[in-house]
mmCIF file with all atom_site columns, C-alpha atoms in Angstrom:
data_model
loop_
_atom_site.group_PDB
_atom_site.id
_atom_site.type_symbol
_atom_site.label_atom_id
_atom_site.label_alt_id
_atom_site.label_comp_id
_atom_site.label_asym_id
_atom_site.label_entity_id
_atom_site.label_seq_id
_atom_site.pdbx_PDB_ins_code
_atom_site.Cartn_x
_atom_site.Cartn_y
_atom_site.Cartn_z
_atom_site.occupancy
_atom_site.B_iso_or_equiv
_atom_site.pdbx_formal_charge
_atom_site.auth_seq_id
_atom_site.auth_comp_id
_atom_site.auth_asym_id
_atom_site.auth_atom_id
_atom_site.pdbx_PDB_model_num
ATOM 1   C CA . VAL A 1 1   ? 71.540  93.389  114.654 1.00 0.00 ? 1   VAL A CA 1
ATOM 2   C CA . GLN A 1 2   ? 74.249  90.764  115.016 1.00 0.00 ? 2   GLN A CA 1
ATOM 3   C CA . LEU A 1 3   ? 76.991  89.775  112.614 1.00 0.00 ? 3   LEU A CA 1
ATOM 4   C CA . VAL A 1 4   ? 78.925  86.538  112.808 1.00 0.00 ? 4   VAL A CA 1
ATOM 5   C CA . GLU A 1 5   ? 82.010  86.066  110.663 1.00 0.00 ? 5   GLU A CA 1
ATOM 6   C CA . SER A 1 6   ? 83.610  82.760  109.829 1.00 0.00 ? 6   SER A CA 1
ATOM 7   C CA . GLY A 1 7   ? 86.085  81.269  107.401 1.00 0.00 ? 7   GLY A CA 1
ATOM 8   C CA . GLY A 1 8   ? 89.372  82.782  108.446 1.00 0.00 ? 8   GLY A CA 1
ATOM 9   C CA . GLY A 1 9   ? 92.515  80.750  108.878 1.00 0.00 ? 9   GLY A CA 1
ATOM 10  C CA . LEU A 1 10  ? 96.079  80.144  107.790 1.00 0.00 ? 10  LEU A CA 1
ATOM 11  C CA . VAL A 1 11  ? 96.883  79.746  104.106 1.00 0.00 ? 11  VAL A CA 1
ATOM 12  C CA . GLN A 1 12  ? 99.976  79.851  101.960 1.00 0.00 ? 12  GLN A CA 1
ATOM 13  C CA . ALA A 1 13  ? 100.590 82.670  99.538  1.00 0.00 ? 13  ALA A CA 1
ATOM 14  C CA . GLY A 1 14  ? 98.654  82.089  96.347  1.00 0.00 ? 14  GLY A CA 1
ATOM 15  C CA . GLY A 1 15  ? 95.941  80.195  98.171  1.00 0.00 ? 15  GLY A CA 1
ATOM 16  C CA . SER A 1 16  ? 92.278  80.988  98.722  1.00 0.00 ? 16  SER A CA 1
ATOM 17  C CA . LEU A 1 17  ? 89.860  81.477  101.569 1.00 0.00 ? 17  LEU A CA 1
ATOM 18  C CA . ARG A 1 18  ? 86.174  82.298  101.719 1.00 0.00 ? 18  ARG A CA 1
ATOM 19  C CA . LEU A 1 19  ? 84.869  84.430  104.536 1.00 0.00 ? 19  LEU A CA 1
ATOM 20  C CA . SER A 1 20  ? 81.203  84.450  105.526 1.00 0.00 ? 20  SER A CA 1
ATOM 21  C CA . CYS A 1 21  ? 79.237  87.118  107.354 1.00 0.00 ? 21  CYS A CA 1
ATOM 22  C CA . ALA A 1 22  ? 75.814  86.084  108.642 1.00 0.00 ? 22  ALA A CA 1
ATOM 23  C CA . ALA A 1 23  ? 73.488  88.874  109.702 1.00 0.00 ? 23  ALA A CA 1
ATOM 24  C CA . SER A 1 24  ? 70.522  88.549  112.025 1.00 0.00 ? 24  SER A CA 1
ATOM 25  C CA . GLY A 1 25  ? 68.085  90.971  113.553 1.00 0.00 ? 25  GLY A CA 1
ATOM 26  C CA . SER A 1 26  ? 66.452  94.060  112.110 1.00 0.00 ? 26  SER A CA 1
ATOM 27  C CA . THR A 1 27  ? 68.576  94.621  109.006 1.00 0.00 ? 27  THR A CA 1
ATOM 28  C CA . GLY A 1 28  ? 65.746  95.976  106.910 1.00 0.00 ? 28  GLY A CA 1
ATOM 29  C CA . ASP A 1 29  ? 64.818  94.751  103.462 1.00 0.00 ? 29  ASP A CA 1
ATOM 30  C CA . ASP A 1 30  ? 67.865  96.509  102.027 1.00 0.00 ? 30  ASP A CA 1
ATOM 31  C CA . TYR A 1 31  ? 71.240  96.958  103.615 1.00 0.00 ? 31  TYR A CA 1
ATOM 32  C CA . ALA A 1 32  ? 74.886  97.493  102.828 1.00 0.00 ? 32  ALA A CA 1
ATOM 33  C CA . ILE A 1 33  ? 77.636  95.154  103.953 1.00 0.00 ? 33  ILE A CA 1
ATOM 34  C CA . GLY A 1 34  ? 81.291  95.987  104.027 1.00 0.00 ? 34  GLY A CA 1
ATOM 35  C CA . TRP A 1 35  ? 84.402  93.971  104.677 1.00 0.00 ? 35  TRP A CA 1
ATOM 36  C CA . PHE A 1 36  ? 87.238  95.741  106.439 1.00 0.00 ? 36  PHE A CA 1
ATOM 37  C CA . ARG A 1 37  ? 90.600  94.547  107.658 1.00 0.00 ? 37  ARG A CA 1
ATOM 38  C CA . GLN A 1 38  ? 93.162  95.623  110.196 1.00 0.00 ? 38  GLN A CA 1
ATOM 39  C CA . ALA A 1 39  ? 96.752  94.474  110.175 1.00 0.00 ? 39  ALA A CA 1
ATOM 40  C CA . PRO A 1 40  ? 98.956  94.787  113.280 1.00 0.00 ? 40  PRO A CA 1
ATOM 41  C CA . GLY A 1 41  ? 100.046 98.380  113.755 1.00 0.00 ? 41  GLY A CA 1
ATOM 42  C CA . ALA A 1 42  ? 97.899  99.606  110.882 1.00 0.00 ? 42  ALA A CA 1
ATOM 43  C CA . GLU A 1 43  ? 94.620  101.431 110.604 1.00 0.00 ? 43  GLU A CA 1
ATOM 44  C CA . ARG A 1 44  ? 91.502  99.575  109.648 1.00 0.00 ? 44  ARG A CA 1
ATOM 45  C CA . GLU A 1 45  ? 90.856  99.777  105.933 1.00 0.00 ? 45  GLU A CA 1
ATOM 46  C CA . GLY A 1 46  ? 87.949  99.010  103.671 1.00 0.00 ? 46  GLY A CA 1
ATOM 47  C CA . VAL A 1 47  ? 88.285  95.993  101.405 1.00 0.00 ? 47  VAL A CA 1
ATOM 48  C CA . SER A 1 48  ? 85.018  95.303  99.653  1.00 0.00 ? 48  SER A CA 1
ATOM 49  C CA . PHE A 1 49  ? 81.405  96.455  99.787  1.00 0.00 ? 49  PHE A CA 1
ATOM 50  C CA . ILE A 1 50  ? 78.036  95.306  98.496  1.00 0.00 ? 50  ILE A CA 1
ATOM 51  C CA . SER A 1 51  ? 74.479  96.543  98.387  1.00 0.00 ? 51  SER A CA 1
ATOM 52  C CA . SER A 1 52  ? 71.841  93.902  99.033  1.00 0.00 ? 52  SER A CA 1
ATOM 53  C CA . SER A 1 53  ? 69.384  95.951  96.991  1.00 0.00 ? 53  SER A CA 1
ATOM 54  C CA . ASP A 1 54  ? 70.915  95.512  93.550  1.00 0.00 ? 54  ASP A CA 1
ATOM 55  C CA . GLY A 1 55  ? 74.154  93.664  94.201  1.00 0.00 ? 55  GLY A CA 1
ATOM 56  C CA . SER A 1 56  ? 76.331  96.649  93.386  1.00 0.00 ? 56  SER A CA 1
ATOM 57  C CA . THR A 1 57  ? 79.880  96.168  94.578  1.00 0.00 ? 57  THR A CA 1
ATOM 58  C CA . PHE A 1 58  ? 83.023  98.159  95.214  1.00 0.00 ? 58  PHE A CA 1
ATOM 59  C CA . TYR A 1 59  ? 86.562  96.990  95.800  1.00 0.00 ? 59  TYR A CA 1
ATOM 60  C CA . ALA A 1 60  ? 89.707  98.552  97.155  1.00 0.00 ? 60  ALA A CA 1
ATOM 61  C CA . ASP A 1 61  ? 92.444  98.725  94.532  1.00 0.00 ? 61  ASP A CA 1
ATOM 62  C CA . SER A 1 62  ? 94.618  96.404  96.600  1.00 0.00 ? 62  SER A CA 1
ATOM 63  C CA . VAL A 1 63  ? 92.188  93.495  96.216  1.00 0.00 ? 63  VAL A CA 1
ATOM 64  C CA . LYS A 1 64  ? 90.558  94.223  92.879  1.00 0.00 ? 64  LYS A CA 1
ATOM 65  C CA . GLY A 1 65  ? 90.702  91.194  90.618  1.00 0.00 ? 65  GLY A CA 1
ATOM 66  C CA . ARG A 1 66  ? 91.536  88.847  93.507  1.00 0.00 ? 66  ARG A CA 1
ATOM 67  C CA . PHE A 1 67  ? 88.614  89.199  95.906  1.00 0.00 ? 67  PHE A CA 1
ATOM 68  C CA . THR A 1 68  ? 84.927  88.772  95.099  1.00 0.00 ? 68  THR A CA 1
ATOM 69  C CA . ILE A 1 69  ? 82.073  89.829  97.344  1.00 0.00 ? 69  ILE A CA 1
ATOM 70  C CA . SER A 1 70  ? 78.647  88.253  96.961  1.00 0.00 ? 70  SER A CA 1
ATOM 71  C CA . SER A 1 71  ? 75.444  87.944  98.910  1.00 0.00 ? 71  SER A CA 1
ATOM 72  C CA . ASP A 1 72  ? 72.753  85.366  99.531  1.00 0.00 ? 72  ASP A CA 1
ATOM 73  C CA . ASN A 1 73  ? 69.810  87.515  100.564 1.00 0.00 ? 73  ASN A CA 1
ATOM 74  C CA . ALA A 1 74  ? 67.671  84.508  101.489 1.00 0.00 ? 74  ALA A CA 1
ATOM 75  C CA . LYS A 1 75  ? 70.268  83.592  104.101 1.00 0.00 ? 75  LYS A CA 1
ATOM 76  C CA . ASN A 1 76  ? 71.206  87.180  105.013 1.00 0.00 ? 76  ASN A CA 1
ATOM 77  C CA . THR A 1 77  ? 74.789  86.149  104.413 1.00 0.00 ? 77  THR A CA 1
ATOM 78  C CA . VAL A 1 78  ? 77.589  87.879  102.561 1.00 0.00 ? 78  VAL A CA 1
ATOM 79  C CA . TYR A 1 79  ? 80.686  86.107  101.329 1.00 0.00 ? 79  TYR A CA 1
ATOM 80  C CA . LEU A 1 80  ? 84.171  87.315  100.530 1.00 0.00 ? 80  LEU A CA 1
ATOM 81  C CA . GLN A 1 81  ? 86.014  84.959  98.219  1.00 0.00 ? 81  GLN A CA 1
ATOM 82  C CA . MET A 1 82  ? 89.715  85.698  98.460  1.00 0.00 ? 82  MET A CA 1
ATOM 83  C CA . ASN A 1 83  ? 91.991  84.254  95.799  1.00 0.00 ? 83  ASN A CA 1
ATOM 84  C CA . SER A 1 84  ? 95.673  84.704  95.041  1.00 0.00 ? 84  SER A CA 1
ATOM 85  C CA . LEU A 1 85  ? 96.276  85.680  98.639  1.00 0.00 ? 85  LEU A CA 1
ATOM 86  C CA . LYS A 1 86  ? 99.429  87.568  99.520  1.00 0.00 ? 86  LYS A CA 1
ATOM 87  C CA . PRO A 1 87  ? 101.254 87.923  102.848 1.00 0.00 ? 87  PRO A CA 1
ATOM 88  C CA . GLU A 1 88  ? 100.153 91.562  102.921 1.00 0.00 ? 88  GLU A CA 1
ATOM 89  C CA . ASP A 1 89  ? 96.542  90.375  103.095 1.00 0.00 ? 89  ASP A CA 1
ATOM 90  C CA . THR A 1 90  ? 97.245  89.123  106.607 1.00 0.00 ? 90  THR A CA 1
ATOM 91  C CA . ALA A 1 91  ? 94.885  90.905  108.995 1.00 0.00 ? 91  ALA A CA 1
ATOM 92  C CA . VAL A 1 92  ? 91.817  90.563  111.135 1.00 0.00 ? 92  VAL A CA 1
ATOM 93  C CA . TYR A 1 93  ? 88.849  90.836  108.809 1.00 0.00 ? 93  TYR A CA 1
ATOM 94  C CA . TYR A 1 94  ? 85.624  92.418  109.987 1.00 0.00 ? 94  TYR A CA 1
ATOM 95  C CA . CYS A 1 95  ? 82.244  92.651  108.359 1.00 0.00 ? 95  CYS A CA 1
ATOM 96  C CA . ALA A 1 96  ? 79.934  95.518  109.094 1.00 0.00 ? 96  ALA A CA 1
ATOM 97  C CA . ILE A 1 97  ? 76.364  96.393  108.174 1.00 0.00 ? 97  ILE A CA 1
ATOM 98  C CA . ALA A 1 98  ? 74.528  99.588  107.441 1.00 0.00 ? 98  ALA A CA 1
ATOM 99  C CA . PRO A 1 99  ? 70.835  98.613  107.734 1.00 0.00 ? 99  PRO A CA 1
ATOM 100 C CA . TRP A 1 100 ? 67.980  100.176 105.848 1.00 0.00 ? 100 TRP A CA 1
ATOM 101 C CA . THR A 1 101 ? 70.024  101.478 102.951 1.00 0.00 ? 101 THR A CA 1
ATOM 102 C CA . MET A 1 102 ? 69.992  100.710 99.241  1.00 0.00 ? 102 MET A CA 1
ATOM 103 C CA . ALA A 1 103 ? 73.408  102.227 98.522  1.00 0.00 ? 103 ALA A CA 1
ATOM 104 C CA . VAL A 1 104 ? 76.906  100.813 98.437  1.00 0.00 ? 104 VAL A CA 1
ATOM 105 C CA . VAL A 1 105 ? 78.522  102.233 101.551 1.00 0.00 ? 105 VAL A CA 1
ATOM 106 C CA . THR A 1 106 ? 82.290  102.592 101.706 1.00 0.00 ? 106 THR A CA 1
ATOM 107 C CA . ARG A 1 107 ? 82.942  104.852 104.717 1.00 0.00 ? 107 ARG A CA 1
ATOM 108 C CA . GLN A 1 108 ? 83.517  103.179 108.054 1.00 0.00 ? 108 GLN A CA 1
ATOM 109 C CA . TRP A 1 109 ? 81.576  105.751 110.023 1.00 0.00 ? 109 TRP A CA 1
ATOM 110 C CA . GLU A 1 110 ? 78.430  104.921 108.080 1.00 0.00 ? 110 GLU A CA 1
ATOM 111 C CA . TYR A 1 111 ? 78.347  101.378 109.414 1.00 0.00 ? 111 TYR A CA 1
ATOM 112 C CA . ASP A 1 112 ? 76.283  100.789 112.528 1.00 0.00 ? 112 ASP A CA 1
ATOM 113 C CA . TYR A 1 113 ? 77.100  97.227  113.518 1.00 0.00 ? 113 TYR A CA 1
ATOM 114 C CA . TRP A 1 114 ? 80.292  95.216  113.386 1.00 0.00 ? 114 TRP A CA 1
ATOM 115 C CA . GLY A 1 115 ? 81.238  91.587  113.707 1.00 0.00 ? 115 GLY A CA 1
ATOM 116 C CA . GLN A 1 116 ? 83.851  90.240  116.073 1.00 0.00 ? 116 GLN A CA 1
ATOM 117 C CA . GLY A 1 117 ? 86.458  89.715  113.377 1.00 0.00 ? 117 GLY A CA 1
ATOM 118 C CA . THR A 1 118 ? 88.172  86.672  111.939 1.00 0.00 ? 118 THR A CA 1
ATOM 119 C CA . GLN A 1 119 ? 91.920  86.238  111.539 1.00 0.00 ? 119 GLN A CA 1
ATOM 120 C CA . VAL A 1 120 ? 93.394  85.658  108.105 1.00 0.00 ? 120 VAL A CA 1
ATOM 121 C CA . THR A 1 121 ? 97.068  84.769  107.982 1.00 0.00 ? 121 THR A CA 1
ATOM 122 C CA . VAL A 1 122 ? 98.909  84.308  104.702 1.00 0.00 ? 122 VAL A CA 1
ATOM 123 C CA . SER A 1 123 ? 102.334 82.735  104.922 1.00 0.00 ? 123 SER A CA 1
ATOM 124 C CA . SER A 1 124 ? 105.045 83.347  102.348 1.00 0.00 ? 124 SER A CA 1
#
């Protein structure tokens, strides 16, 4: 399984970005995708999660109401729409996949494959 992220960049506070995560390989008919982020000097944290089975989602409190996760199962691609960005959202964003599962998965250790990461920088 391979994951390729795209869509990161530099944006001013209050702006928007959309990240994409394209999955290929043996993902199974159902899978869970999670977006995580890691700021300099900080631990990696979970941001948003989705189940491809029924579209169930989960958001960290820090992004709830600002970020939206969605999936296009035909393209095996998951998107993270990020609005009202804040400087504290600056981090490397990673997507990860837990194949062959119908659940929403929020714990990092449950994810088997990870993308290379994409940098998001929000200036004040």
